[in-house]
Amino acid sequence: MVELNDVSVTYSSGVDALEHVSLKINDGDFAFVVGASGAGKSTLIKLLLKEIEATSGTVTVNGYQLNRLKKKKIPELRRTIGIVFQDFRLISSMTVYENIAFVLRVIDAPKKLIKKRVPYVMGLVGLQDKANSYPHELSGGEMQRVAIARALVNDPQLIIADEPTGNIDPELSYEIVDLLKTINRQGTTILMVTHEHDLVRRFGGRIISITAGQIDFDEIMEGTDI
Amino acid sequence: MKLSGVHYLIEQGIENLWKNRMMSFASFCVLLVSLLLVGTSVLAYQNIASIVGGVESQNEIIIYMIDGTDAESLNQTGNQIRHLPNIADVRFYSKEEEYLALKERMAEYDVLFDALGDDNPLVDSFRVKVQDISQMSRTISQIQELDNILKINAPYEFVSFLTQLRTILTWVMCALIGAMVIVSMVIISNTTRTSVYSRREEIHIMKYVGATDAFIRFPFFIEGMITGFFAGCGALVITWLVYDALVKILENQVTLLNIIGIGSIIHFNAVYLYAAAAYLLGGALIGALGSVFSIRRYINV
Ligand SMILES: Nc1ncnc2c1ncn2[C@@H]1O[C@H](COP(=O)(O)OP(=O)(O)O)[C@@H](O)[C@H]1O
Ligand SMILES: [Mg+2]
């Protein structure tokens, strides 16, 4: 669950990136966050990961009160969140399998779990045949599916995707959103940032629009394609 | 942390070492050179200090006693000197023995001695070696308080020269070592920074998926430690070979040895345990710290 209460973020440069934002996303929800470039979408995500602090207001993520969360507890918070970036951010020297297993290794997960879980999520995103490929041998869509598998492998309560379709051909973008929808149906909360209005119109659902640091629209809309 | 976790991290450290072998080799070289510079400086300093110490210990105060002082008073004065602070050695030279020795040394001038007949022109004396020659003048003024003393001879100027030399050398050496440690730390952390930079993505991902800072640092720590350890081994072997060869050359220089004293040159056998410990620990520590230091910029996300 994600809850923002009258949150403002002012960067040290003086830019007010978010102004008096209140927002609640329940467990199991799927929400699109839309807005023009510079509206404050990435700032919102950084806030949820406690990469930055709210200048005022309170932020709660998966039961953690971020204002009160000690620096030492940040890893614990982040283990409940999966994150997908626009530019994939796969490690180029590692195979697909290694890229996914890496996440479990660095949080000190048992070997047995890694052996079971990694092939399972590779199957979920349809990449079981690419286990030994390197990122540069994959298409953009495939790379993003690896990134989604990586976000999913730790079984997080919440997956945050920051423009996951931004670097992908439009036809493949639908596949990515479809995949996220499938994951959402298994119970994972999903917050997907995008500025592709086509995509949003087609899938529908909850749409949160940010303009100049403020939420100007937060409604559930019917999709054109379900 | 589970044992499998530690195992994984050590494995990662070693793997990174190999993956970044060019950078690791560069760090190795930098560390090797700085360790060698510091190590040889320390050894050179130790030797110079030991030589100065050897020259110092040959400096004595000669105390001439008033002629005709009786044996008991001489004995008493000798004991009083022995009980003063900063005294290393006191030796009594009776005027009779000294006269005989003098005659022997100057046998070709026997005409002169014949003219003197039984008249012994010498006086009884004490020769005193002090522990710390920088405190010599204090010791002398304490000796002056004693009875039956005719005159005291002491190498004041030479002593103050040696004391100054030692002080200057100590400061120069400390400054040199300090500068070299700092310079090598900076160079190493800059060298590793390049390899850390190429792994910044990896570090970012680790931060985002909730790896602890300790977990992220550990492989870098291991990597730096291993590099530093091997640099220490290299420096040790090089120092050993070069130093032993130098000592052999020096020991063939008889005239030089006569000036500085045979025992003044330190053999590597006498210090190799300290040298090994300092090189290996110093190398591992500087390597590990330099490596960990260079990731601090990327770890604060
Ligand atoms: N680290 C930063 N320091 C100062 N200003 C920033 C920083 N990051 C973003 N901003 C500013 O905050 C505003 C919102 O940025 P961002 O959240 O990245 O927007 P979006 O992701 O919607 O494009 C922009 O005006 C941007 O220039
Ligand atoms: Mg953005």
XYZ file of C-alpha atoms and ligand atoms in Angstrom:
555
model
C 0.000 0.000 0.000
C 1.130 3.518 -0.840
C -0.176 6.601 0.923
C 0.911 10.215 0.515
C -0.514 12.853 2.804
C -0.142 16.467 1.748
C 3.349 15.864 0.429
C 5.573 18.577 -1.015
C 9.081 18.183 -2.386
C 11.331 21.154 -2.964
C 14.780 20.409 -4.398
C 17.753 22.272 -2.996
C 17.801 24.200 -6.278
C 14.466 25.720 -5.247
C 12.312 23.775 -7.722
C 8.966 22.707 -6.249
C 8.703 19.264 -7.854
C 5.612 18.177 -5.889
C 3.100 20.425 -4.165
C 0.544 19.218 -1.587
C 0.095 15.792 -3.125
C -2.267 13.349 -1.402
C -2.673 9.902 -2.860
C -3.666 6.409 -1.820
C -2.995 3.220 -3.738
C -4.415 0.069 -2.173
C -2.871 -3.381 -2.174
C -3.596 -5.164 -5.433
C -4.290 -1.959 -7.391
C -2.936 -1.131 -10.820
C -2.435 2.565 -11.436
C -1.050 4.589 -14.329
C 0.721 7.804 -13.448
C 0.724 10.204 -16.400
C 2.060 13.694 -16.919
C 4.270 15.800 -19.139
C 8.021 15.720 -18.879
C 9.119 17.604 -15.771
C 5.731 17.213 -14.075
C 7.180 15.392 -11.083
C 6.613 11.696 -11.888
C 10.171 10.541 -11.211
C 10.243 12.632 -8.077
C 7.215 10.684 -6.849
C 9.045 7.415 -7.450
C 12.233 8.583 -5.727
C 10.058 9.539 -2.795
C 8.570 6.033 -2.541
C 12.052 4.476 -2.573
C 13.284 6.974 0.015
C 15.925 8.137 -2.397
C 14.768 11.622 -1.453
C 12.813 12.924 1.541
C 9.527 14.788 1.488
C 10.037 18.427 2.410
C 6.668 18.268 4.183
C 3.847 15.749 4.559
C 3.973 12.018 5.258
C 4.691 9.051 3.003
C 3.803 5.440 3.844
C 4.904 2.514 1.677
C 4.092 -1.144 2.453
C 3.620 -0.293 6.111
C 6.855 1.743 6.417
C 6.494 5.340 7.534
C 9.237 6.850 5.409
C 9.616 10.081 7.374
C 10.558 8.067 10.423
C 12.457 5.301 8.657
C 16.117 5.164 9.664
C 18.769 5.068 6.945
C 19.784 1.607 8.066
C 16.245 0.322 7.386
C 16.116 1.511 3.772
C 17.316 -1.855 2.388
C 14.461 -3.537 4.258
C 11.932 -1.180 2.650
C 13.392 -1.651 -0.828
C 13.147 -5.423 -0.541
C 9.350 -5.011 -0.575
C 9.460 -3.028 -3.830
C 10.382 -4.135 -7.351
C 11.572 -1.442 -9.721
C 11.638 -1.298 -13.526
C 13.451 1.521 -15.343
C 12.951 2.988 -18.775
C 16.547 2.143 -19.747
C 16.359 -1.446 -18.383
C 19.590 -1.119 -16.361
C 20.652 -4.704 -16.845
C 24.237 -5.584 -16.010
C 25.902 -6.142 -19.371
C 28.543 -8.571 -18.111
C 25.900 -10.945 -16.714
C 23.624 -13.417 -18.468
C 19.847 -13.158 -18.207
C 19.859 -15.799 -15.480
C 22.624 -14.010 -13.568
C 20.905 -10.639 -13.846
C 17.831 -12.064 -12.150
C 19.628 -14.291 -9.642
C 21.859 -11.349 -8.697
C 18.944 -9.643 -6.943
C 18.368 -12.610 -4.683
C 22.072 -13.072 -4.042
C 22.655 -9.530 -2.903
C 19.854 -9.795 -0.372
C 21.438 -13.000 0.894
C 18.608 -15.360 -0.141
C 19.136 -19.110 0.304
C 20.680 -20.933 -2.667
C 17.785 -23.363 -2.886
C 15.298 -20.544 -3.266
C 17.408 -18.926 -6.001
C 17.522 -22.186 -7.972
C 13.745 -22.534 -7.852
C 12.637 -18.934 -8.119
C 14.779 -17.664 -11.009
C 13.629 -20.239 -13.616
C 10.072 -19.707 -12.416
C 10.050 -15.945 -13.085
C 11.904 -16.433 -16.373
C 9.000 -18.694 -17.362
C 6.481 -16.034 -16.266
C 7.975 -13.443 -18.618
C 8.501 -16.045 -21.366
C 12.294 -15.982 -21.434
C 13.137 -19.512 -20.290
C 15.076 -20.061 -23.532
C 17.255 -16.989 -23.061
C 18.769 -17.926 -19.690
C 22.331 -17.892 -21.012
C 22.024 -14.900 -23.344
C 23.671 -11.590 -22.576
C 21.644 -8.346 -22.618
C 23.221 -7.128 -25.882
C 21.887 -10.256 -27.595
C 18.286 -9.329 -26.735
C 15.713 -6.967 -28.268
C 14.426 -3.976 -26.275
C 11.209 -5.804 -25.432
C 13.123 -8.834 -24.235
C 15.445 -6.715 -22.128
C 12.499 -5.067 -20.461
C 10.975 -8.478 -19.752
C 14.232 -9.465 -18.050
C 14.009 -6.283 -16.003
C 10.433 -7.154 -15.031
C 11.490 -10.670 -14.054
C 14.224 -9.108 -11.949
C 11.714 -6.806 -10.241
C 9.433 -9.757 -9.644
C 11.912 -12.334 -8.418
C 11.908 -11.173 -4.821
C 8.094 -11.445 -4.711
C 7.607 -7.757 -3.809
C 4.306 -6.301 -2.642
C 4.691 -3.374 -5.032
C 6.254 -2.979 -8.462
C 7.098 0.508 -9.666
C 7.750 0.938 -13.376
C 9.160 4.308 -14.539
C 8.246 4.636 -18.250
C 8.927 0.938 -18.905
C 7.787 1.241 -22.517
C 9.719 4.426 -23.284
C 12.527 2.672 -25.137
C 10.432 0.006 -26.808
C 8.584 -0.261 -30.133
C 4.872 0.609 -29.688
C 3.626 -2.867 -30.695
C 5.837 -4.437 -28.033
C 4.733 -1.878 -25.456
C 1.337 -3.585 -25.242
C 3.030 -6.856 -24.415
C 4.893 -5.217 -21.554
C 1.725 -3.701 -20.094
C -0.073 -7.004 -20.598
C 2.676 -8.682 -18.637
C 2.380 -6.154 -15.822
C -1.400 -6.661 -15.807
C -0.903 -10.424 -15.507
C 1.444 -9.921 -12.587
C -1.088 -7.566 -11.020
C -3.779 -10.252 -11.214
C -1.571 -12.442 -8.992
C -1.902 -9.778 -6.281
C 1.080 -7.465 -6.779
C 0.353 -3.739 -6.609
C 1.598 -1.940 -9.700
C 2.382 1.696 -10.271
C 3.297 2.437 -13.860
C 4.549 5.838 -14.956
C 4.066 6.681 -18.610
C 3.443 9.583 -20.909
C 2.008 7.412 -23.674
C -1.660 8.339 -23.643
C -2.523 5.712 -26.279
C -1.466 3.003 -23.918
C -3.476 4.414 -21.046
C -6.562 4.900 -23.170
C -6.357 1.359 -24.457
C -5.899 -0.406 -21.120
C -7.872 1.948 -18.889
C -8.049 1.493 -15.136
C -6.943 3.967 -12.514
C -5.234 7.003 -13.981
C -3.396 9.566 -11.880
C -2.357 12.658 -13.782
C 0.309 15.039 -12.473
C 0.730 18.525 -13.843
C 3.409 20.875 -12.520
C 3.787 18.958 -9.286
C 0.095 18.650 -8.529
C -2.459 15.912 -9.071
C -5.097 17.318 -11.387
C -6.890 14.090 -12.225
C -7.315 10.771 -10.396
C -10.097 8.601 -11.833
C -10.878 5.123 -13.043
C -11.500 5.018 -16.779
C -12.870 2.340 -19.054
C -10.281 0.857 -21.435
C -11.014 0.655 -25.155
C -9.497 -2.770 -25.567
C -10.540 -5.253 -22.922
C 24.775 -13.022 7.320
C 24.688 -16.640 6.248
C 27.900 -18.491 5.492
C 26.821 -18.938 1.860
C 26.510 -15.143 1.686
C 30.068 -14.565 2.892
C 31.253 -17.215 0.483
C 29.445 -15.492 -2.368
C 30.947 -12.116 -1.480
C 34.506 -13.442 -1.320
C 33.917 -15.172 -4.636
C 32.625 -11.875 -6.038
C 35.694 -10.050 -4.791
C 38.021 -12.528 -6.463
C 35.951 -12.559 -9.632
C 35.999 -8.750 -9.805
C 39.732 -8.843 -9.292
C 40.029 -10.964 -12.406
C 37.406 -9.073 -14.425
C 39.174 -5.791 -13.703
C 42.645 -7.256 -13.913
C 44.130 -4.267 -15.735
C 42.918 -1.911 -13.012
C 43.888 -4.385 -10.322
C 47.358 -4.600 -11.809
C 47.613 -0.808 -11.857
C 46.609 -0.671 -8.184
C 49.085 -3.423 -7.476
C 51.902 -1.433 -9.096
C 51.025 1.802 -7.323
C 50.879 0.028 -3.992
C 54.090 -1.858 -4.676
C 55.978 1.350 -5.455
C 54.628 3.249 -2.453
C 55.257 0.346 -0.103
C 58.797 0.093 -1.451
C 59.381 3.815 -1.007
C 58.069 3.807 2.539
C 59.796 0.525 3.396
C 63.211 1.528 2.090
C 62.925 4.934 3.746
C 62.191 3.320 7.085
C 65.066 0.882 6.677
C 67.431 3.677 5.652
C 66.315 5.706 8.633
C 66.811 2.768 10.982
C 70.319 2.289 9.677
C 71.264 5.944 9.929
C 69.850 6.062 13.459
C 71.802 2.960 14.334
C 75.017 4.426 12.876
C 74.494 7.718 14.699
C 73.821 5.677 17.826
C 77.048 3.757 17.295
C 79.055 6.954 16.914
C 77.308 8.395 19.953
C 78.140 5.450 22.128
C 81.814 5.956 21.406
C 81.681 9.395 22.922
C 82.834 9.531 26.500
C 83.296 12.062 29.241
C 86.766 11.992 30.764
C 86.988 13.064 34.416
C 90.472 13.905 35.665
C 90.905 13.588 39.400
C 93.043 15.855 41.603
C 96.501 14.303 42.030
C 97.025 12.634 45.371
C 93.385 11.750 46.028
C 93.399 8.596 48.150
C 92.024 5.267 46.974
C 88.965 5.367 49.207
C 87.881 8.790 47.929
C 88.425 7.633 44.336
C 86.303 4.597 45.015
C 83.605 6.762 46.536
C 83.576 9.158 43.581
C 83.355 6.187 41.213
C 80.304 4.862 43.056
C 78.688 8.303 43.142
C 79.063 8.606 39.366
C 77.639 5.129 38.844
C 74.535 6.098 40.800
C 73.809 9.207 38.780
C 71.008 8.975 36.200
C 71.824 8.532 32.483
C 75.097 6.664 33.129
C 75.776 3.686 30.855
C 79.311 2.753 31.811
C 82.025 3.991 34.174
C 85.614 2.873 33.944
C 88.506 3.809 36.194
C 91.980 4.381 34.733
C 94.717 4.600 37.334
C 97.612 6.919 36.510
C 100.146 4.087 36.872
C 98.445 1.826 34.328
C 97.920 4.721 31.969
C 101.585 5.698 32.230
C 102.670 2.160 31.360
C 100.281 2.020 28.442
C 101.510 5.385 27.228
C 105.119 4.262 27.382
C 104.265 1.170 25.396
C 102.379 3.108 22.733
C 105.225 5.555 22.329
C 108.116 3.137 22.662
C 110.195 5.060 20.079
C 110.233 8.115 22.344
C 111.760 6.205 25.280
C 114.367 8.984 25.626
C 111.629 11.327 26.655
C 110.236 8.969 29.229
C 113.731 8.277 30.600
C 114.141 11.996 31.211
C 110.935 12.009 33.274
C 112.283 9.141 35.340
C 109.787 7.919 37.933
C 107.914 11.185 37.839
C 104.430 10.237 36.496
C 102.920 13.365 34.890
C 99.448 11.762 34.540
C 96.518 11.798 36.925
C 93.836 9.224 37.753
C 90.739 9.437 35.599
C 87.249 8.055 35.028
C 85.830 7.486 31.572
C 82.044 7.681 31.496
C 79.632 6.682 28.742
C 76.130 8.080 28.951
C 72.863 6.497 27.821
C 71.371 9.522 26.131
C 73.888 11.986 24.828
C 71.346 14.747 24.437
C 71.243 14.779 28.263
C 75.043 14.881 28.505
C 75.422 18.447 29.756
C 73.056 17.769 32.662
C 75.044 14.695 33.601
C 78.273 16.721 33.460
C 76.982 19.407 35.784
C 75.924 16.678 38.208
C 79.422 15.195 38.070
C 80.920 18.639 38.695
C 79.221 18.692 42.096
C 81.358 15.765 43.246
C 84.606 16.111 45.260
C 88.201 15.837 44.153
C 87.604 16.596 40.504
C 90.331 18.401 38.607
C 88.826 18.778 35.166
C 86.151 17.327 32.910
C 86.610 16.776 29.199
C 83.503 16.268 27.069
C 82.806 16.382 23.285
C 80.163 19.106 23.612
C 80.072 20.333 20.064
C 80.114 16.961 18.417
C 77.390 15.770 20.724
C 75.107 18.680 19.988
C 75.754 18.159 16.268
C 74.729 14.512 16.506
C 71.664 15.341 18.549
C 70.544 17.891 16.002
C 71.251 15.534 13.134
C 69.092 12.865 14.727
C 66.209 15.267 15.366
C 66.277 16.584 11.801
C 66.449 13.070 10.377
C 63.509 11.918 12.468
C 61.351 14.808 11.273
C 62.321 14.419 7.643
C 61.558 10.712 7.829
C 58.166 11.208 9.501
C 57.183 13.826 6.926
C 58.313 11.554 4.093
C 56.402 8.542 5.379
C 53.274 10.575 6.062
C 53.368 12.118 2.602
C 53.880 8.762 0.914
C 51.029 7.075 2.777
C 48.663 9.904 1.811
C 49.854 10.026 -1.790
C 49.498 6.275 -2.252
C 46.023 6.277 -0.680
C 44.914 9.017 -3.062
C 46.422 7.324 -6.118
C 44.917 3.960 -5.213
C 41.478 5.343 -4.564
C 41.708 7.144 -7.919
C 42.845 4.007 -9.669
C 40.069 1.914 -8.178
C 37.599 4.692 -8.874
C 37.849 3.903 -12.581
C 36.970 0.283 -12.004
C 34.272 1.296 -9.544
C 32.899 3.711 -12.137
C 32.516 0.868 -14.610
C 30.494 -0.945 -11.972
C 28.351 1.977 -10.821
C 25.294 0.489 -12.530
C 25.789 -2.704 -10.607
C 26.087 -0.743 -7.372
C 22.945 1.249 -8.201
C 20.933 -1.901 -8.869
C 22.183 -3.388 -5.637
C 21.040 -0.272 -3.784
C 17.608 -0.362 -5.453
C 16.920 -3.993 -4.679
C 17.815 -3.541 -1.025
C 21.372 -4.796 -0.616
C 22.949 -3.421 2.551
C 25.948 -1.101 2.282
C 28.118 -3.647 4.058
C 27.145 -6.223 1.448
C 28.014 -3.836 -1.389
C 31.347 -2.849 0.131
C 32.543 -6.300 1.053
C 33.646 -7.512 -2.423
C 35.508 -4.218 -2.962
C 37.127 -4.659 0.410
C 38.229 -8.201 -0.462
C 39.443 -7.090 -3.882
C 41.532 -4.247 -2.470
C 42.817 -6.420 0.328
C 44.032 -9.168 -2.007
C 45.677 -6.643 -4.350
C 47.347 -4.955 -1.383
C 48.460 -8.240 0.089
C 50.194 -9.270 -3.131
C 51.783 -5.824 -3.450
C 53.079 -6.350 0.097
C 54.531 -9.740 -0.868
C 56.210 -8.211 -3.916
C 57.640 -5.328 -1.915
C 58.922 -7.738 0.712
C 60.762 -9.921 -1.791
C 62.249 -6.931 -3.645
C 63.349 -5.240 -0.422
C 64.878 -8.438 0.844
C 66.935 -9.094 -2.314
C 68.073 -5.494 -2.819
C 68.770 -4.869 0.850
C 70.813 -8.024 1.317
C 72.858 -7.179 -1.768
C 73.482 -3.642 -0.462
C 74.553 -4.915 2.951
C 77.017 -7.297 1.291
C 78.542 -4.439 -0.713
C 78.781 -2.215 2.379
C 80.398 -4.922 4.431
C 83.223 -5.115 1.934
C 84.015 -1.433 2.463
C 86.433 -1.825 5.371
C 87.314 1.843 5.789
C 83.664 2.853 5.866
C 82.871 0.181 8.426
C 85.676 1.481 10.630
C 84.057 4.892 10.725
C 80.483 3.826 11.319
C 81.183 0.770 13.435
C 80.702 -2.834 12.372
C 77.617 -3.493 14.441
C 75.806 -0.430 13.148
C 74.447 -1.927 9.932
C 71.147 -3.710 10.467
C 70.869 -7.116 8.796
C 67.599 -8.048 7.126
C 67.479 -11.253 9.161
C 67.087 -9.123 12.263
C 64.051 -7.237 10.970
C 62.397 -9.495 8.413
C 59.479 -10.399 10.673
C 58.649 -6.735 11.267
C 59.189 -5.945 7.592
C 56.914 -8.823 6.512
C 54.202 -7.859 8.992
C 54.377 -4.174 8.047
C 54.377 -4.814 4.297
C 51.601 -7.420 4.268
C 49.329 -5.725 6.780
C 50.079 -2.236 5.455
C 49.499 -3.349 1.867
C 46.259 -5.175 2.640
C 44.954 -2.302 4.746
C 45.816 0.525 2.333
C 44.489 -1.550 -0.578
C 41.215 -2.372 1.162
C 40.644 1.156 2.451
C 41.544 2.776 -0.861
C 39.099 0.481 -2.628
C 36.254 0.978 -0.144
C 36.950 4.709 -0.023
C 36.441 5.006 -3.766
C 32.902 3.570 -3.735
C 31.537 5.979 -1.151
C 30.345 8.301 -3.925
C 28.177 5.632 -5.501
C 26.887 4.029 -2.369
C 24.903 7.038 -1.130
C 21.773 6.570 -3.237
N 17.854 16.305 -8.445
C 17.143 17.379 -8.811
N 17.541 18.620 -8.405
C 16.827 19.708 -8.746
N 15.726 19.679 -9.492
C 15.280 18.498 -9.932
C 15.974 17.278 -9.616
N 15.301 16.240 -10.173
C 14.255 16.788 -10.819
N 14.225 18.137 -10.667
C 13.196 19.047 -11.206
O 11.963 18.696 -10.603
C 10.921 18.752 -11.569
C 10.250 17.385 -11.669
O 11.178 16.460 -12.240
P 10.843 14.913 -12.462
O 10.234 14.402 -11.207
O 12.092 14.258 -12.932
O 9.792 14.993 -13.633
P 9.258 13.834 -14.628
O 9.807 12.525 -14.176
O 7.779 13.935 -14.516
O 9.714 14.230 -15.988
C 11.547 19.230 -12.855
O 11.372 20.634 -12.936
C 13.011 18.897 -12.682
O 13.798 19.821 -13.399
Mg 11.017 11.097 -15.328
